[in-house]
Coordinates of C-alpha atoms in Angstrom, one line a residue:
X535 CA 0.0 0.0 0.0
X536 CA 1.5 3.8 -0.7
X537 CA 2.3 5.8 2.2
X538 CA -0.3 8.6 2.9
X539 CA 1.4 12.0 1.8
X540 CA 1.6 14.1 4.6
X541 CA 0.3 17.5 4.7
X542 CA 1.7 20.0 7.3
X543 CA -0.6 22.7 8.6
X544 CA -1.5 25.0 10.6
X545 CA -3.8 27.1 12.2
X546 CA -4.3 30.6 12.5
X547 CA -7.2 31.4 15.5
X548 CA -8.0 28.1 17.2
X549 CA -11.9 29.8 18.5
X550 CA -15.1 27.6 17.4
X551 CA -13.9 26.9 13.8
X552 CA -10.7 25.7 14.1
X553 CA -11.6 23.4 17.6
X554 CA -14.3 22.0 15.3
X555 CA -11.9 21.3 13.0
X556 CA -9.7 19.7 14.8
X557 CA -12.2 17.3 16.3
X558 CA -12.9 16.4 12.6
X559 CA -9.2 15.4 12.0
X560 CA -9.5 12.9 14.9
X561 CA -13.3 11.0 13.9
X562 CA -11.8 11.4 9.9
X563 CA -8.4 10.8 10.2
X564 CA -8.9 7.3 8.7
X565 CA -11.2 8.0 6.2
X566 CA -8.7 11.4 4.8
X567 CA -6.1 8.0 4.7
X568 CA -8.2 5.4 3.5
X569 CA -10.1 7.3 0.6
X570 CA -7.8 10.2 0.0
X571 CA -4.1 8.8 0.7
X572 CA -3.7 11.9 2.9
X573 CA -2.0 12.1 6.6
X574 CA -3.1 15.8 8.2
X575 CA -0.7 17.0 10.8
X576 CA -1.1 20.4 13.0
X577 CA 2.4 21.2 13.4
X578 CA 1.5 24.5 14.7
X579 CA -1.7 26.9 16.2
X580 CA -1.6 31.0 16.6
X581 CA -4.5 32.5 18.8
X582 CA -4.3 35.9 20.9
X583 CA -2.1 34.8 23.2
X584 CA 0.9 33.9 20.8
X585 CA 1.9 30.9 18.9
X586 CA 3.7 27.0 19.1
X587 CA 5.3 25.2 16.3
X588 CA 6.0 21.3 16.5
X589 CA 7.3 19.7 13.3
X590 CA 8.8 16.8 14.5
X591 CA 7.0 13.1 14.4
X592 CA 2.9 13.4 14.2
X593 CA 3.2 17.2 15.1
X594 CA 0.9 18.7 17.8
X595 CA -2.0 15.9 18.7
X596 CA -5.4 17.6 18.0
X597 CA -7.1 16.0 21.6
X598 CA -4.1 17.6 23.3
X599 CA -4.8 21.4 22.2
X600 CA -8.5 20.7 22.8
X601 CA -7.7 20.2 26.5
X602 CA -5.4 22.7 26.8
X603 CA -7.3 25.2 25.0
X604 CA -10.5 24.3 27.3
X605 CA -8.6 25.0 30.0
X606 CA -8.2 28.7 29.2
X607 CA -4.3 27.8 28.4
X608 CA -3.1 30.0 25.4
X609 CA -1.3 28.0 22.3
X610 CA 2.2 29.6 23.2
X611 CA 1.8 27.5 26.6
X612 CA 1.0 24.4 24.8
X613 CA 3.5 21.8 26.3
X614 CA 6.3 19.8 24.2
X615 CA 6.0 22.8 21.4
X616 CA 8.5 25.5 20.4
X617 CA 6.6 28.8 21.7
X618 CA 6.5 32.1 19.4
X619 CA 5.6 35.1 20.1
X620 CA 2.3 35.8 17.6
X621 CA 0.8 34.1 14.4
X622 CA 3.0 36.0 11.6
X623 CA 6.2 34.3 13.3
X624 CA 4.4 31.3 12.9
X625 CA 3.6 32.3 9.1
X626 CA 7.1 33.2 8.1
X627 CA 9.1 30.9 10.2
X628 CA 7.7 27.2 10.1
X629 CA 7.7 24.1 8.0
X630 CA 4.3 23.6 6.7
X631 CA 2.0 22.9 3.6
X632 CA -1.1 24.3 4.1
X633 CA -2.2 28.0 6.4
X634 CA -5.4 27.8 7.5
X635 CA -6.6 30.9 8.8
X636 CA -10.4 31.6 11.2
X637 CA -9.1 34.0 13.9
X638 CA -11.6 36.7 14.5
X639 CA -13.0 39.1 11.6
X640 CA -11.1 42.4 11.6
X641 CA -12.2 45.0 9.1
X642 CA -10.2 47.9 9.8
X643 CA -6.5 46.6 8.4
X644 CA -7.4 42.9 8.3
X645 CA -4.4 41.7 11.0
X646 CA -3.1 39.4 11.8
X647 CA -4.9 37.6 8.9
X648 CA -3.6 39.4 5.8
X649 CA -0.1 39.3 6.8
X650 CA 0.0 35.7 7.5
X651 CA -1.9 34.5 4.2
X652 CA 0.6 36.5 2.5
X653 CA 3.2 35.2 4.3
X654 CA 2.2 31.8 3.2
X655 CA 0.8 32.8 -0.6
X656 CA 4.2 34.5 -1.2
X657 CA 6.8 31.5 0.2
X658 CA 4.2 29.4 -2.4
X659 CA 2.4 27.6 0.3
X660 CA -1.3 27.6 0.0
X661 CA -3.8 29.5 1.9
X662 CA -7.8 28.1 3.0
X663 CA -9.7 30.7 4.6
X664 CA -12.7 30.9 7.0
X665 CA -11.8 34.2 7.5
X666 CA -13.6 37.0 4.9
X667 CA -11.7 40.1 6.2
X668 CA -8.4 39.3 3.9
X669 CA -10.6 39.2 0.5
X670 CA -13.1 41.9 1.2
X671 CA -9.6 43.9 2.0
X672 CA -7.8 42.8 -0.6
X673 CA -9.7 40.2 -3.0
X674 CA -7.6 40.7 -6.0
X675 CA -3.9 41.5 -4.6
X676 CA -4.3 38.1 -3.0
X677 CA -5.2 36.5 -5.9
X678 CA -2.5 38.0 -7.8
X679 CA 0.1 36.9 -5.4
X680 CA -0.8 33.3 -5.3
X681 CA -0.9 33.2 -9.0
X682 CA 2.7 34.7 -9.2
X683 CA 4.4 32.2 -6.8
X684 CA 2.0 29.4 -8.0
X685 CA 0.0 28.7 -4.9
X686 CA -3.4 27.6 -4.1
X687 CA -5.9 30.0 -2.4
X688 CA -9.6 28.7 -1.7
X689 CA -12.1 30.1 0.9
X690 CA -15.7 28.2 0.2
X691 CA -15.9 28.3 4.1
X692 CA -16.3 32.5 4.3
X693 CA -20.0 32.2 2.5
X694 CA -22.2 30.4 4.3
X695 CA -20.3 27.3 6.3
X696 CA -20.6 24.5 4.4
X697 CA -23.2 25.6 1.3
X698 CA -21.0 24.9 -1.5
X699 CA -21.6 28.7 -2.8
X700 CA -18.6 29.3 -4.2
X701 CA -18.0 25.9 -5.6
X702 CA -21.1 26.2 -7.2
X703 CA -20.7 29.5 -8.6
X704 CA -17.2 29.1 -10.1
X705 CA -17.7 25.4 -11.1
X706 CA -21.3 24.7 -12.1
X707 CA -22.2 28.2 -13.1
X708 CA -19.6 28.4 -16.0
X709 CA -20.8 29.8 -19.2
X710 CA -24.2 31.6 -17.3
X711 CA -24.9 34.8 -17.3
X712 CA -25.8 35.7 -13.7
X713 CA -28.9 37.8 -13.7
X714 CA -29.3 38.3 -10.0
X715 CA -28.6 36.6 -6.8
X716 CA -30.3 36.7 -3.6
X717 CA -29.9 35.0 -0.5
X718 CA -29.6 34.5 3.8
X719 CA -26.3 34.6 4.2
X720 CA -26.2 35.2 8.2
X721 CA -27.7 32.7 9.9
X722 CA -27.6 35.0 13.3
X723 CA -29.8 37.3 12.2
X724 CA -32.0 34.7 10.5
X725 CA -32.1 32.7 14.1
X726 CA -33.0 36.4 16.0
X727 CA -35.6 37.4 13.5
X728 CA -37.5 33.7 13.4
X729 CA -37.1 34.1 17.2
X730 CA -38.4 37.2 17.9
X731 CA -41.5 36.4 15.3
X732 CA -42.0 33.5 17.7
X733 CA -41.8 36.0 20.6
X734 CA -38.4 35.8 22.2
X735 CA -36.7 38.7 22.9
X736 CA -33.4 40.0 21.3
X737 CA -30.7 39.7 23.2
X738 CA -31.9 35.9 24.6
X739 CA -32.0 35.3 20.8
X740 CA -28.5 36.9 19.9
X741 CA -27.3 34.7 23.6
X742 CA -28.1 31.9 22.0
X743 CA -26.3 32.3 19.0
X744 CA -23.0 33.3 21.0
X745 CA -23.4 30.6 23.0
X746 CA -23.6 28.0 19.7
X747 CA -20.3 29.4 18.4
X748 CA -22.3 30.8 15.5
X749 CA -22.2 34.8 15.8
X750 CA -19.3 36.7 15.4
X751 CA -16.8 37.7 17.9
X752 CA -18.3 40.8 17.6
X753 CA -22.1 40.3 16.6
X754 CA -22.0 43.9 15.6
X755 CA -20.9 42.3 12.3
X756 CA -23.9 40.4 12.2
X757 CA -26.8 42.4 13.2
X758 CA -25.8 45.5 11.6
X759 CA -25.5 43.5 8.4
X760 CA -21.9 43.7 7.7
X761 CA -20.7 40.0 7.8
X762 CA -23.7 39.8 5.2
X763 CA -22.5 42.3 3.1
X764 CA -18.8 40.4 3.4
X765 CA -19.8 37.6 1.9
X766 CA -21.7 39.2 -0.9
X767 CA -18.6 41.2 -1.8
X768 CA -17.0 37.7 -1.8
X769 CA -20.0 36.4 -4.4
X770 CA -19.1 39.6 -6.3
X771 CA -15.5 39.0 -7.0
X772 CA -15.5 35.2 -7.0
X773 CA -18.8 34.3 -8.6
X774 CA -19.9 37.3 -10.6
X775 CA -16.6 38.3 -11.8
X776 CA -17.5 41.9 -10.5
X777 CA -14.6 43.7 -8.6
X778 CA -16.5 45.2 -6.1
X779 CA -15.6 46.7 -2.5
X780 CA -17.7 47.1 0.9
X781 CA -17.9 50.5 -0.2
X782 CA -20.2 49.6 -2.7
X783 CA -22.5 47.4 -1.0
X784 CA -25.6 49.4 1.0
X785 CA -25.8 48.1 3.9
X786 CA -28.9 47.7 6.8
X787 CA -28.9 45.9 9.3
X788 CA -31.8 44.2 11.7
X789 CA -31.4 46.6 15.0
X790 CA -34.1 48.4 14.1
X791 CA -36.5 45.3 13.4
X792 CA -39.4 45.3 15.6
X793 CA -41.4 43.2 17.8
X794 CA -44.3 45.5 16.0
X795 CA -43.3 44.8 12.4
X796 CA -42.5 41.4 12.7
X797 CA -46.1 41.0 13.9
X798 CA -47.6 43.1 11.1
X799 CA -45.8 41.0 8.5
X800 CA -46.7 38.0 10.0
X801 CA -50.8 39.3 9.9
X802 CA -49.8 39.9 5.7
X803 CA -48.9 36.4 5.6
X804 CA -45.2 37.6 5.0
X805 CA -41.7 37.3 7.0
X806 CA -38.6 40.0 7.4
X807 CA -35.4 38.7 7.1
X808 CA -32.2 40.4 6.3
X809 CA -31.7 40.0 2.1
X810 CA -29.0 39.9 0.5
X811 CA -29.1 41.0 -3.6
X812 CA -27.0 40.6 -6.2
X813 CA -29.1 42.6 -9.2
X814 CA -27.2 42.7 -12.8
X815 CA -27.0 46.3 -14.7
X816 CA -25.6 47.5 -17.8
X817 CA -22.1 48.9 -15.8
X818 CA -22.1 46.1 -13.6
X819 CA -24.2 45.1 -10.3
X820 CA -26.2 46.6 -8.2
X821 CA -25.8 45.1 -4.4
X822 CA -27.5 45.3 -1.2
X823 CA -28.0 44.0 2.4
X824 CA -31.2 45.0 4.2
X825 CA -34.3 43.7 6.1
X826 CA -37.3 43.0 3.6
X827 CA -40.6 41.2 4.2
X828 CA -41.0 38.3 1.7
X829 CA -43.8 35.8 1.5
X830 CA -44.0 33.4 4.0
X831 CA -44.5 31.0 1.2
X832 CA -41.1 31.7 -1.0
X833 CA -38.3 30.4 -0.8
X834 CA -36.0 33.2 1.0
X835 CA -39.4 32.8 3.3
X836 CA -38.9 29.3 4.1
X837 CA -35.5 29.7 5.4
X838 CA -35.7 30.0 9.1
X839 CA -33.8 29.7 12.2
X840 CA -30.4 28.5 11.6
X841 CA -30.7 28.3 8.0
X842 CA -29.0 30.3 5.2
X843 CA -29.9 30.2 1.3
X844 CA -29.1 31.2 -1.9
X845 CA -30.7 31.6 -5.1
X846 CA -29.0 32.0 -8.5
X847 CA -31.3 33.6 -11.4
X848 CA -29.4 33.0 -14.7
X849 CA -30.3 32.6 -18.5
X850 CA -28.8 28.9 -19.8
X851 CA -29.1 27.2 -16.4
X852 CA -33.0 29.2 -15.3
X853 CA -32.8 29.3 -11.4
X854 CA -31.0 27.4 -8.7
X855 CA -31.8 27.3 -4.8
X856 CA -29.4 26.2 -2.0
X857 CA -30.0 26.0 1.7
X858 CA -28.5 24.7 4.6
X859 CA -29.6 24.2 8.4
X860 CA -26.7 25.0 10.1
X861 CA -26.7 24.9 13.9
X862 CA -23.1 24.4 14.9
X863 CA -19.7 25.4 13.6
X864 CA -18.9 22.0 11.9
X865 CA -20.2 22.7 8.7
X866 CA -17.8 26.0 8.3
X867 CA -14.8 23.5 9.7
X868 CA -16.1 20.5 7.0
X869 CA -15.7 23.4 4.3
X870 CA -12.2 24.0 5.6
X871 CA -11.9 20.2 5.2
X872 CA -12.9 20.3 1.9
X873 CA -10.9 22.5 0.9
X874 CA -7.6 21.0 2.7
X875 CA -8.1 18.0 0.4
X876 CA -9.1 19.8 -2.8
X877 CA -5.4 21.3 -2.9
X878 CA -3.7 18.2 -1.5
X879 CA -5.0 16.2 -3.6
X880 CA -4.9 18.3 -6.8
X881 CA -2.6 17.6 -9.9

C-alpha cells in the first residue's frame, strides 16, 4: 500500500472553527487515509495569546490542544511545542504545507490575517480561509500573489459554512450569465428574526447564538448587516466576476427590526429577514443588504432559524436554490476540510 502524503498545517485562530476542526481530524483521520491517501498534521496553532510550532514526528496531537485550549491555556503555553511570540512568526518561520486561517474578523487593516496568508501565498504555500476580512480587503492583490508564486488559495468556508456557494458559482455556473442573486447569508440574524417572530426577545436570541459558536466575535458584524454584506462582496468577485468593494455594498442591518413589524408582517402572511441581492446592470451590479418582508410561502421565506440560502437567477441554467440548516460550527470546519483535500489532492 502507498504511504499517505503528509500535509503539514497550521492554524491561524483556534476559537469555534478551528476546535471543530480539529475534532474532525480525529473522527476522519482514517477516512482522509483510507479514501484520500492523505496524513493531516497540526504542526503549529496562533490564537491571541501567541503561537507553538511542533514539526517533529505526528506534530501537535489535536485532543491535546483541545484540553489545553479548554482550560483557558493560550497555544504559546502548549506543552512539548517551540513557543513564538504571535501568528505571523508562525507564518514566516515554520515548515508547513497548508495555512489555514479563522481568527476573529477584523475589518479595519485585516491583522493578523492578511499578513500571514501572504506570508504563506508569497513562500508558495497555499492558503484556505474561513476568515472574509483578507478578501473583502484585498480580493484581487491576494489572488495575484498566489498566481505569481503558483500557490493555491480557496475560501468556500467564508459564504455560508458548508453551502457549496462558491463551488457552485465558479464550477457549475460556467458559461451563465448571472442575472441576480439573492440570499440569507447570516444565519444569526435569521435565528434572531425567526425568534423574535415566535416572541423571544433579542438579546436571549442573539445569547443563543454566542453561546452555539455561530455569531461573530463581535455580533455587531452580524446584526448590523456587515458580515452579510462580506460575503456578498466575496460572491461579487469570486462568482460574478464583478470587482466590487464594501464601499459599494448598502448596507442595513436588523437593530431596528421590531417586535411591531414582525407581527404586522406576519398578519400579511409575510416574513422579514435580512436580504441579500445581487441585481445585474448594464455597468455592472447593483448590491444590497437590508431587512425586507417576503412571503412566507417563498423560498427566502422558508429559510428560518439557523438556516441560510441562496438563489441564482441565470439565463442557460434558469434558477438554482441552495439551503443549509446549520446549527453548529462544523459545517464551516467540513468546508475548511474540503478544501484541505481539494489542494492536496490536486494535480
Amino acid at each position: 500500500m502507498t504511504e499517505p502524503a503528509v500535509i503539514k498545517l497550521i492554524l491561524i485562530g483556534f476559537g469555534s472553527v478551528h476546535r471543530t476542526f480539529a475534532r474532525i481530524l480525529l473522527d476522519k483521520r482514517e477516512l482522509l487515509t483510507r479514501r484520500y491517501g492523505l496524513d493531516l498534521r497540526v504542526v503549529g496553532i496562533a490564537d491571541s495569546g501567541g503561537a507553538t510550532y511542533h514539526p517533529e514526528g505526528n506534530g501537535l496531537d489535536p485532543a491535546a490542544l483541545l484540553a489545553h485550549k479548554a482550560i483557558g491555556a493560550s497555544a504559546r503555553t502548549f506543552p512539548g511545542g517551540q513557543p513564538l511570540p504571535d501568528a505571523l512568526s508562525l507564518a514566516q518561520t515554520a515548515d508547513y504545507d497548508l495555512l489555514l486561517e479563522a481568527s476573529p474578523v477584523n475589518l479595519r487593516d485585516g491583522e493578523p490575517a492578511l499578513s500571514c496568508i501572504r506570508a504563506a501565498l508569497g513562500s508558495g504555500r497555499s492558503a484556505v480561509l474561513a476568515n472574509k476580512a483578507p478578501l473583502v480587503l484585498d480580493y484581487a492583490g491576494l489572488h495575484e500573489l498566489a498566481a505569481s508564486k503558483g500557490s493555491g488559495l480557496t475560501f468556500s468556508a467564508t459564504v455560508c459554512g458548508g453551502l457549496p456557494v462558491i463551488n457552485v458559482g465558479q464550477r457549475d455556473l460556467v458559461g451563465a450569465d448571472i442575472r441576480r442573486i439573492e440570499g440569507i447569508f447570516n444565519s444569526t440574524t435569521n435565528y434572531i428574526l425567526s425568534s423574535m417572530a415566535a416572541g423571544e426577545d433579542y438579546a436571549s436570541a442573539l445569547a443563543e447564538a454566542q453561546r452555539r459558536g455561530i455569531a461573530e466575535t463581535d455580533p455587531a458584524l452580524d446584526v448590523e448587516g456587515w458580515d452579510t454584506a462580506n460575503k456578498l462582496v466575496i460572491i461579487a468577485n469570486a462568482v460574478l466576476g464583478y470587482p466590487a468593494t464594501l464601499n459599494e455594498v448598502e448596507v442595513q442591518g436588523i437593530t431596528g427590526v421590531t417586535s411591531a413589524e414582525l407581527a404586522v408582517a406576519q398578519r400579511a402572511g409575510e416574513v422579514i429577514k435580512l436580504v441579500a441581492s445581487a441585481e445585474q446592470t448594464r455597468s455592472g451590479y447593483r448590491l444590497d443588504v437590508c431587512p425586507r418582508s417576503v412571503p412566507a410561502s417563498s423560498f427566502l421565506g422558508g429559510i428560518s432559524e439557523w438556516q441560510m440560502g441562496i438563489a441564482f437567477f441565470t439565463d442557460i441554467y434558469e434558477d438554482i436554490y441552495l439551503k443549509i440548516d446549520e446549527r453548529e460550527p462544523t459545517a464551516t470546519a467540513a468546508a475548511m476540510l474540503r478544501d484541505v483535500i481539494s489542494l492536496s489532492t490536486r494535480n
